[in-house]
C-alpha cells in the first residue's frame, strides 16, 4: 500500500531532516513510526500525504507515485495531523460536508458515515455548532471523522491519540484495526510506546533522519519491551 | 514599564515578519530585508505623494477663497478620519479576543499594561500614517504663499501627535460598543460586519444627503463626517489653545480611562467565550461540486472576520458611494454635466485605486494559516481553488465596480463608447487587483499567525498589492495629465493597459501560481 524508497529531505540545502529512508507498509498492516522529537517523523509523514515536496527518492501509494500523480494518491489517502487545525468559522457538519465534497463522497454514503462516526465519537449533537466552540478533543474527533468519511485505503496519522479521551482512543484503535482487516493500511507516528507495542504489526524507529530499526514487532523488540528497545537505540 | 515596552516590542517585531528577517541566517531571507525596506520606503513615498497631490488639488481653490491655511486642517482631518476607520474596525481583533490573552493573563502583568501596549501599537501605526499624509500639506501651504511661522509648524506637529490618539480613543470606544453588541449573538462576526457597514454608510449618507450648494465646501464636507474638523481648524490657524488642550486631554484621558476600565476583563471574556448548543439534527446533505464547495468556503471565510470583510469591501463601498455622490452632486449643479466632463477623465484613476487597493485575495492564502494542510493533503484541484478565490473577488469587488461605473455612465449621460470603456477599466481593475493579490499572497504567504490582523492588515502581500494600486494609479494619472488626446482615446489606452495586465496576471496565477502553491509548506 505504501512504499517509501530512498526518501531524502533536506532543509536549507544542507540539513538532512530525513536521509535515504526506505520502508514498506503492506495491505492490512498497521505500521508504527517511532522516534524522538525532531527525528524526521513528521517530515516523512508530510511527504507521504503530499504536503511537502522532496528532492530525492520516491513515495508510492498503492503503486502510484505521489510526485507524479499526487491527486490520485490523495484520493485514497486520509491524513490526521498532530494538531486539529481546521476551519473554525465553519460548523462541524459544514466542515464534514466540505471534506465530503472535496473527496466526491456521494450523498447516501456521506450521510451514513457521518451519522455512524459522529455517534460513535459522541459529537453528533454538536455538529451544528461552530468549530471554534469545540474543545481540543472534539476537534480531534471531527478530524478523525473527516478522514474516515471517504473510506481511505491508506490512513496516515501523526500522533493520533493526543487530546483524545480513553473511550475515543479505544474506539480509534478499533477503527484502525477494522480498516486493516478490510484491506487498508495504517501508517502512524506515536510517542506512546505501550500503544504502539500492542497495536502495530510492524514498527520502524527513526533517529536523526535515518531508519535504525525496522521489522515486525517481534523482530525489533525480541523479548524486551518496545520502550527499553527504543531507549537502547536512542542511547547508543 | 518594562513589561509595557516588551509587549510593544513583540508586537512590532511581528510586523511583516521583521523578526524572521532579522534572525534568519539564510542569505535569501537576508536579501529579503533589503527588499522589505525598499518596499516600505516606496510605500511611504507613495503616501507622501498622495498627501502632496491631494493637498495640491485643494490648494488652488483655497488660495482663491483666501484661506490656504485650511489645507493643513483638511489633510489632518482626512488622515484622522482614515485612522478612525482603521482603528474602528480593527478594535475587536487587536484589542479584544487576541489569542495570547490567556498566556498573558496568566503572567504577572497588569491587564491595563497589556491593553495600553495594544493601544500604543495601534497609535504608532496611525501616527506614521498621519505624518506621511499630513506633513506634505504644510509644504504645500508654504509653497502657495502661506505664512510659515514657527507657531503653525509647532501646532501642526502637536496635532499630528495628538489627533491619532484622539481618533484611536474614539474608535476604540465605539468599536468596543459594536463588539459588545455583536458578542451577544452566536454569529457575532456577521452582526459585527453588519453594524460596521451600517455605521459606515450612515456617516456618509448623513454627510452627503445634507445638501450641497453651488460651491462645494471641502472643509464643510469633512466637518459633516468628522465633527472635530472645526476644532482642528481652530488649533492650526489660530492660537486655539482651548482646542489644543482639548485634544491633548481627550486623547490621553480617553486612552487611559479605557485601559484601566474595569469592564475590560469581563467584556473580553464575553468575546472569547464560545458555547456549544448541542441540538443538532441530521438531515440529508446533497453533493456539491468541488468548485462550488470551495467558493462557499471562500465566501464564508470572507465574512468570518469582520476586519477582513470590511477591509476587502471598503474599496467597493467607497466606489459605489463615490459614484452615487458624483451622480447626485453633478446632476444637481447647473451645468454639472459640463463640469463633470472636465473631471471625468480622472475617473479611471479613482476606480483603479479603489478596486486594486485591497482585493479579497491579498490575504486569502495567508488566512488558510495552520489549516493549509487540509488543502495540501486533500485532492483539491488547484484550478478550482484559485478560481474560487478569484471568484469571490469578482463577486465582491468586480460587481461593485460594474455597478459604480454603470451609475456614472447612466446618470451622467456618458456616451456609449465612453461608458463602455469606463466600465471595462473599473471591472478589469477589480479583476486585476484579485490576480495581483493572489499572486503576491502565493509568493509571500503569512501562514503563522495568532490573530487575523497579521495576514489581513500586516501581510507583505497586502502591502505589495497596495503599492501596485498606488503605482498604477500614479501611472494612469500621469497618462491622463500629460498625454494630450481626447477622453475616449485616453480611456481606450487605459482600458487596453488594464485588460492586458489582467490577462497576463490571470495566466500567471494558473501557471506560476500553482508552482508557488506547491512550495508553500504549513
XYZ file of C-alpha atoms in Angstrom, chain B residues 15-466:
452
model
C 5.104 43.300 11.632
C 5.735 41.996 8.077
C 7.846 39.139 9.513
C 10.542 41.595 10.656
C 11.804 39.281 13.391
C 12.133 36.370 10.994
C 14.105 38.530 8.622
C 16.332 39.862 11.398
C 17.217 36.467 12.794
C 17.491 34.315 9.729
C 20.927 33.191 8.655
C 19.713 32.321 5.179
C 21.116 34.645 2.534
C 17.891 34.593 0.578
C 15.930 35.789 3.594
C 18.575 38.373 4.478
C 18.194 39.746 0.984
C 14.522 39.947 1.785
C 15.319 42.550 4.486
C 16.663 44.915 1.843
C 13.640 44.155 -0.330
C 11.264 44.806 2.535
C 12.965 48.079 3.453
C 12.837 49.118 -0.196
C 9.131 48.274 -0.482
C 8.459 50.071 2.815
C 10.236 53.181 1.568
C 8.358 53.015 -1.714
C 5.099 52.724 0.169
C 5.992 55.683 2.389
C 6.954 57.665 -0.718
C 3.623 56.772 -2.316
C 1.732 58.005 0.768
C 3.732 61.253 0.782
C 2.994 61.681 -2.924
C -0.673 61.018 -2.248
C -0.685 63.610 0.566
C 1.078 66.146 -1.617
C -1.112 65.615 -4.700
C -4.286 65.708 -2.655
C -3.185 68.967 -0.966
C -2.275 70.437 -4.345
C -5.725 69.525 -5.676
C -7.418 71.604 -2.973
C -4.787 74.311 -2.673
C -5.722 76.445 -5.694
C -9.376 76.638 -4.675
C -8.367 77.565 -1.143
C -5.953 80.253 -2.386
C -8.806 81.662 -4.465
C -11.024 81.924 -1.364
C -8.114 83.311 0.664
C -7.897 80.551 3.212
C -4.912 78.458 2.156
C -4.239 77.800 5.833
C -7.227 75.426 5.737
C -5.233 72.932 3.687
C -3.454 71.771 6.863
C -6.578 71.038 8.945
C -8.221 69.457 5.876
C -5.373 66.974 5.469
C -5.118 66.405 9.213
C -8.835 65.692 9.400
C -8.846 63.417 6.360
C -5.965 61.321 7.733
C -7.570 61.438 11.202
C -10.775 60.128 9.681
C -8.913 57.301 7.931
C -7.152 56.479 11.229
C -10.534 56.444 12.938
C -11.967 53.958 10.441
C -8.967 51.632 10.559
C -8.898 51.689 14.349
C -12.654 51.281 14.488
C -12.892 48.053 12.595
C -9.680 46.548 13.941
C -10.676 47.158 17.573
C -12.349 43.803 18.032
C -9.357 41.931 16.633
C -6.442 43.890 18.039
C -7.800 44.900 21.407
C -10.167 42.043 22.131
C -10.014 38.374 21.508
C -6.269 38.228 20.850
C -5.038 34.687 21.193
C -2.162 35.363 23.564
C -4.614 36.804 26.095
C -4.755 33.617 28.162
C -0.979 33.328 28.227
C -0.537 36.987 29.178
C -3.268 36.950 31.797
C -1.546 34.000 33.482
C 1.617 36.100 33.835
C 2.307 38.753 36.459
C 1.415 41.558 34.030
C -1.386 44.000 34.809
C -4.308 43.941 32.395
C -4.094 47.658 31.717
C -0.406 47.236 30.739
C -1.429 44.686 28.114
C -4.241 46.920 26.874
C -2.054 50.026 26.808
C 0.605 48.133 24.829
C -2.034 47.176 22.257
C -3.309 50.761 22.121
C 0.190 52.180 21.800
C 0.925 49.807 18.954
C -2.212 50.979 17.131
C -1.335 54.591 17.925
C 2.175 54.403 16.425
C 0.854 52.831 13.226
C -1.744 55.620 12.933
C 0.828 58.283 13.812
C 3.156 57.204 10.984
C 0.251 57.189 8.542
C -0.922 60.618 9.658
C 2.564 62.138 9.486
C 3.146 60.828 5.949
C -0.206 62.091 4.688
C -0.383 65.408 6.558
C 3.144 66.803 6.522
C 3.125 67.429 2.741
C 0.194 69.818 3.314
C 2.467 72.035 5.384
C 4.868 72.129 2.448
C 2.030 72.947 0.009
C 0.825 75.675 2.385
C 4.250 77.363 2.292
C 4.577 76.734 -1.461
C 1.275 78.513 -2.119
C 2.357 81.593 -0.215
C 1.182 80.740 3.286
C 2.953 82.405 6.162
C 5.417 79.916 7.612
C 5.818 80.890 11.230
C 7.096 78.586 13.943
C 3.719 78.584 15.690
C 1.956 76.877 12.770
C 4.704 74.265 12.488
C 4.522 73.559 16.233
C 0.727 73.424 16.316
C 0.665 71.111 13.280
C 3.266 68.843 14.892
C 1.253 68.765 18.096
C -1.885 67.824 16.180
C -0.057 65.124 14.245
C 0.901 63.645 17.607
C -2.441 64.071 19.352
C -5.020 63.543 16.597
C -4.241 59.818 16.051
C -4.652 59.295 19.799
C -7.985 61.087 19.731
C -9.199 59.193 16.650
C -7.986 55.955 18.183
C -9.705 56.525 21.520
C -12.953 57.487 19.842
C -12.762 54.485 17.520
C -11.948 52.121 20.374
C -14.907 53.277 22.425
C -17.371 52.979 19.512
C -15.672 49.776 18.276
C -15.994 48.306 21.754
C -19.703 49.064 21.801
C -20.127 47.350 18.431
C -18.120 44.366 19.701
C -20.198 44.305 22.884
C -23.476 44.227 20.970
C -22.287 41.603 18.495
C -20.861 39.423 21.313
C -24.417 38.696 22.404
C -25.134 36.862 19.167
C -23.990 33.414 18.117
C -22.924 34.602 14.679
C -21.099 37.579 16.170
C -18.942 38.134 13.072
C -21.893 38.686 10.790
C -23.525 41.043 13.303
C -20.261 42.940 13.639
C -19.882 43.301 9.857
C -23.482 44.482 9.519
C -23.041 47.045 12.311
C -19.781 48.294 10.813
C -21.312 48.676 7.360
C -24.418 50.393 8.765
C -22.176 52.770 10.695
C -20.007 53.444 7.648
C -22.926 54.028 5.272
C -24.751 56.035 7.941
C -21.917 58.511 8.315
C -21.535 59.018 4.576
C -25.264 59.149 3.918
C -25.761 61.752 6.643
C -22.948 63.900 5.342
C -23.895 63.778 1.685
C -27.646 63.892 1.990
C -27.488 67.114 3.976
C -27.272 69.076 0.729
C -24.804 70.963 -1.413
C -24.649 74.462 -2.612
C -23.210 75.592 -5.882
C -19.783 75.782 -4.331
C -18.675 72.517 -2.826
C -17.126 73.430 0.527
C -14.364 70.881 1.125
C -13.842 71.713 4.765
C -17.566 71.797 5.386
C -17.952 68.346 3.843
C -15.209 66.939 6.039
C -16.764 68.662 9.033
C -20.033 66.851 8.400
C -18.276 63.487 8.548
C -15.682 64.236 11.180
C -17.146 66.566 13.764
C -13.817 67.734 15.176
C -12.819 69.480 11.936
C -13.725 72.986 13.243
C -11.567 72.330 16.297
C -8.654 71.262 14.095
C -9.078 74.469 12.067
C -9.058 76.482 15.260
C -5.984 74.673 16.574
C -3.961 75.158 13.374
C -4.943 78.563 12.114
C -5.422 80.445 15.354
C -3.855 80.255 18.711
C -6.722 77.999 19.659
C -5.345 76.906 22.971
C -8.728 75.543 24.033
C -8.757 73.162 21.125
C -5.144 72.156 21.691
C -5.750 71.456 25.349
C -8.948 69.641 24.434
C -7.158 67.330 22.014
C -4.286 66.615 24.350
C -6.503 65.878 27.309
C -9.163 63.994 25.405
C -6.615 61.709 23.784
C -4.763 60.875 26.969
C -7.776 60.670 29.245
C -9.862 58.503 26.960
C -6.986 56.100 26.271
C -6.030 55.728 29.909
C -9.630 55.590 31.124
C -10.341 52.860 28.664
C -7.211 50.906 29.505
C -7.961 50.783 33.188
C -11.650 50.306 32.632
C -12.830 47.572 34.927
C -15.121 46.164 32.303
C -12.285 45.086 30.046
C -11.796 41.648 31.549
C -15.457 40.717 31.600
C -16.009 42.059 28.111
C -13.013 40.215 26.737
C -14.223 37.034 28.403
C -17.620 37.540 26.773
C -15.982 37.966 23.378
C -13.697 34.981 23.846
C -16.185 32.591 25.376
C -17.961 30.357 22.931
C -20.677 27.946 23.769
C -21.908 24.816 22.100
C -25.641 24.274 21.819
C -25.684 20.569 21.099
C -29.094 20.355 19.446
C -28.053 19.199 16.016
C -30.409 17.115 13.906
C -29.067 15.189 10.934
C -30.639 15.649 7.522
C -29.720 14.563 4.032
C -26.826 16.515 2.588
C -26.554 16.693 -1.159
C -23.309 16.557 -3.078
C -21.783 19.798 -4.333
C -19.112 20.134 -6.967
C -15.605 20.809 -5.701
C -15.621 24.244 -7.302
C -18.884 25.205 -5.618
C -17.845 23.979 -2.184
C -14.523 25.826 -2.457
C -16.345 29.005 -3.466
C -18.676 28.641 -0.495
C -15.689 28.096 1.780
C -14.005 31.256 0.482
C -17.179 33.315 0.855
C -17.622 32.006 4.389
C -14.035 32.932 5.199
C -14.547 36.473 3.923
C -17.373 37.003 6.396
C -15.794 35.055 9.238
C -13.679 38.008 10.345
C -15.232 41.468 10.463
C -11.891 43.125 9.771
C -11.294 41.022 6.630
C -14.771 41.688 5.262
C -14.644 45.413 5.912
C -11.069 45.679 4.618
C -11.970 43.876 1.417
C -15.318 45.579 0.934
C -14.075 49.066 1.822
C -12.913 49.855 -1.732
C -16.160 48.558 -3.221
C -18.299 50.543 -0.786
C -16.227 53.670 -1.386
C -16.547 53.174 -5.123
C -20.341 52.886 -5.006
C -20.666 55.796 -2.550
C -18.371 57.944 -4.744
C -20.405 57.077 -7.844
C -23.691 57.943 -6.121
C -22.286 61.181 -4.710
C -20.860 62.244 -8.078
C -24.127 61.377 -9.782
C -26.203 63.287 -7.196
C -23.896 66.314 -6.883
C -23.269 66.867 -10.595
C -26.870 66.272 -11.610
C -27.967 68.926 -9.071
C -25.438 71.551 -10.096
C -26.356 73.771 -13.010
C -24.190 72.810 -15.994
C -22.990 69.963 -13.812
C -22.536 67.570 -16.700
C -20.199 70.018 -18.438
C -18.200 70.476 -15.246
C -18.199 66.739 -14.745
C -16.752 66.178 -18.231
C -13.626 68.046 -17.114
C -13.014 65.822 -14.116
C -14.388 62.615 -15.700
C -11.038 61.993 -17.297
C -9.655 61.154 -13.843
C -12.332 58.536 -13.077
C -10.143 55.598 -14.197
C -7.542 56.664 -11.616
C -10.197 56.716 -8.860
C -11.710 53.347 -9.788
C -8.318 51.709 -10.295
C -7.162 52.866 -6.886
C -10.320 51.813 -5.031
C -10.621 48.378 -6.610
C -6.973 47.296 -6.573
C -6.174 48.614 -3.103
C -7.423 45.692 -1.006
C -8.785 42.759 -3.008
C -10.190 39.764 -1.153
C -7.334 37.636 -2.483
C -4.401 39.542 -0.993
C -4.618 37.506 2.209
C -6.767 34.549 1.160
C -3.848 32.089 1.122
C -2.428 33.520 4.354
C -5.793 33.125 6.049
C -5.590 29.368 5.499
C -2.965 29.617 8.255
C -2.398 26.363 10.073
C -5.275 24.810 8.107
C -3.209 24.853 4.907
C -2.569 21.126 5.461
C -6.197 20.484 4.504
C -5.690 21.902 1.014
C -2.245 20.351 0.639
C -3.296 16.821 1.584
C -6.785 16.713 0.033
C -7.370 16.065 -3.665
C -8.131 19.731 -4.280
C -7.871 20.838 -7.891
C -5.703 23.979 -7.799
C -7.504 25.441 -10.820
C -10.759 25.239 -8.875
C -9.159 26.572 -5.708
C -7.722 29.617 -7.472
C -10.957 30.089 -9.419
C -12.889 30.097 -6.128
C -10.577 32.693 -4.603
C -10.723 34.887 -7.711
C -14.468 34.273 -7.968
C -15.078 35.743 -4.514
C -13.086 38.811 -5.525
C -15.097 39.058 -8.730
C -18.384 38.975 -6.816
C -17.427 41.420 -4.068
C -15.068 43.677 -5.994
C -15.749 43.454 -9.728
C -19.551 43.539 -9.472
C -19.498 46.696 -7.307
C -17.051 48.150 -9.864
C -19.587 47.381 -12.580
C -22.394 48.948 -10.530
C -20.497 52.164 -9.740
C -19.270 52.657 -13.302
C -22.813 51.981 -14.566
C -24.214 54.587 -12.169
C -21.763 57.157 -13.534
C -22.467 56.139 -17.130
C -26.243 56.275 -16.799
C -26.775 59.261 -14.512
C -24.143 61.482 -16.057
C -25.098 60.510 -19.623
C -21.730 59.296 -20.835
C -21.589 58.269 -24.492
C -21.842 54.548 -25.251
C -18.129 54.251 -26.087
C -17.067 56.410 -23.162
C -19.270 54.465 -20.721
C -18.242 51.061 -22.027
C -14.565 51.925 -21.702
C -15.101 53.237 -18.168
C -16.935 50.020 -17.217
C -14.130 47.953 -18.779
C -11.476 49.834 -16.810
C -13.341 49.577 -13.491
C -14.271 45.898 -13.814
C -10.885 44.791 -15.109
C -9.107 46.854 -12.446
C -11.045 44.876 -9.828
C -10.153 41.591 -11.524
C -6.537 42.719 -11.871
C -6.452 43.507 -8.141
C -7.651 39.956 -7.437
C -4.950 38.427 -9.632
C -2.179 40.595 -8.190
C -3.315 39.974 -4.605
C -3.408 36.213 -5.109
C -0.009 36.105 -6.812
C 1.623 38.130 -4.040
C -0.040 36.060 -1.348
C 1.125 32.851 -3.012
C 4.645 34.237 -3.144
C 4.700 35.796 0.344
C 2.141 33.945 2.440
C 1.841 34.752 6.155
C 0.702 31.407 7.459
C 1.938 31.626 11.029
C -0.315 33.970 12.933
C -2.256 34.072 16.172
C -4.615 36.789 15.085
C -6.143 37.559 11.679
C -4.799 41.115 11.937
C -1.402 39.839 10.832
C -2.408 38.453 7.396
C -5.277 40.898 6.819
C -3.574 44.158 7.754
C 0.135 43.447 8.066
C 0.723 40.870 5.358
C 3.532 41.505 2.881
C 1.137 40.536 0.086
C -1.302 43.276 1.084
C 1.489 45.837 1.271
C 2.722 44.904 -2.215
C -0.808 44.916 -3.617
C -1.415 48.381 -2.165
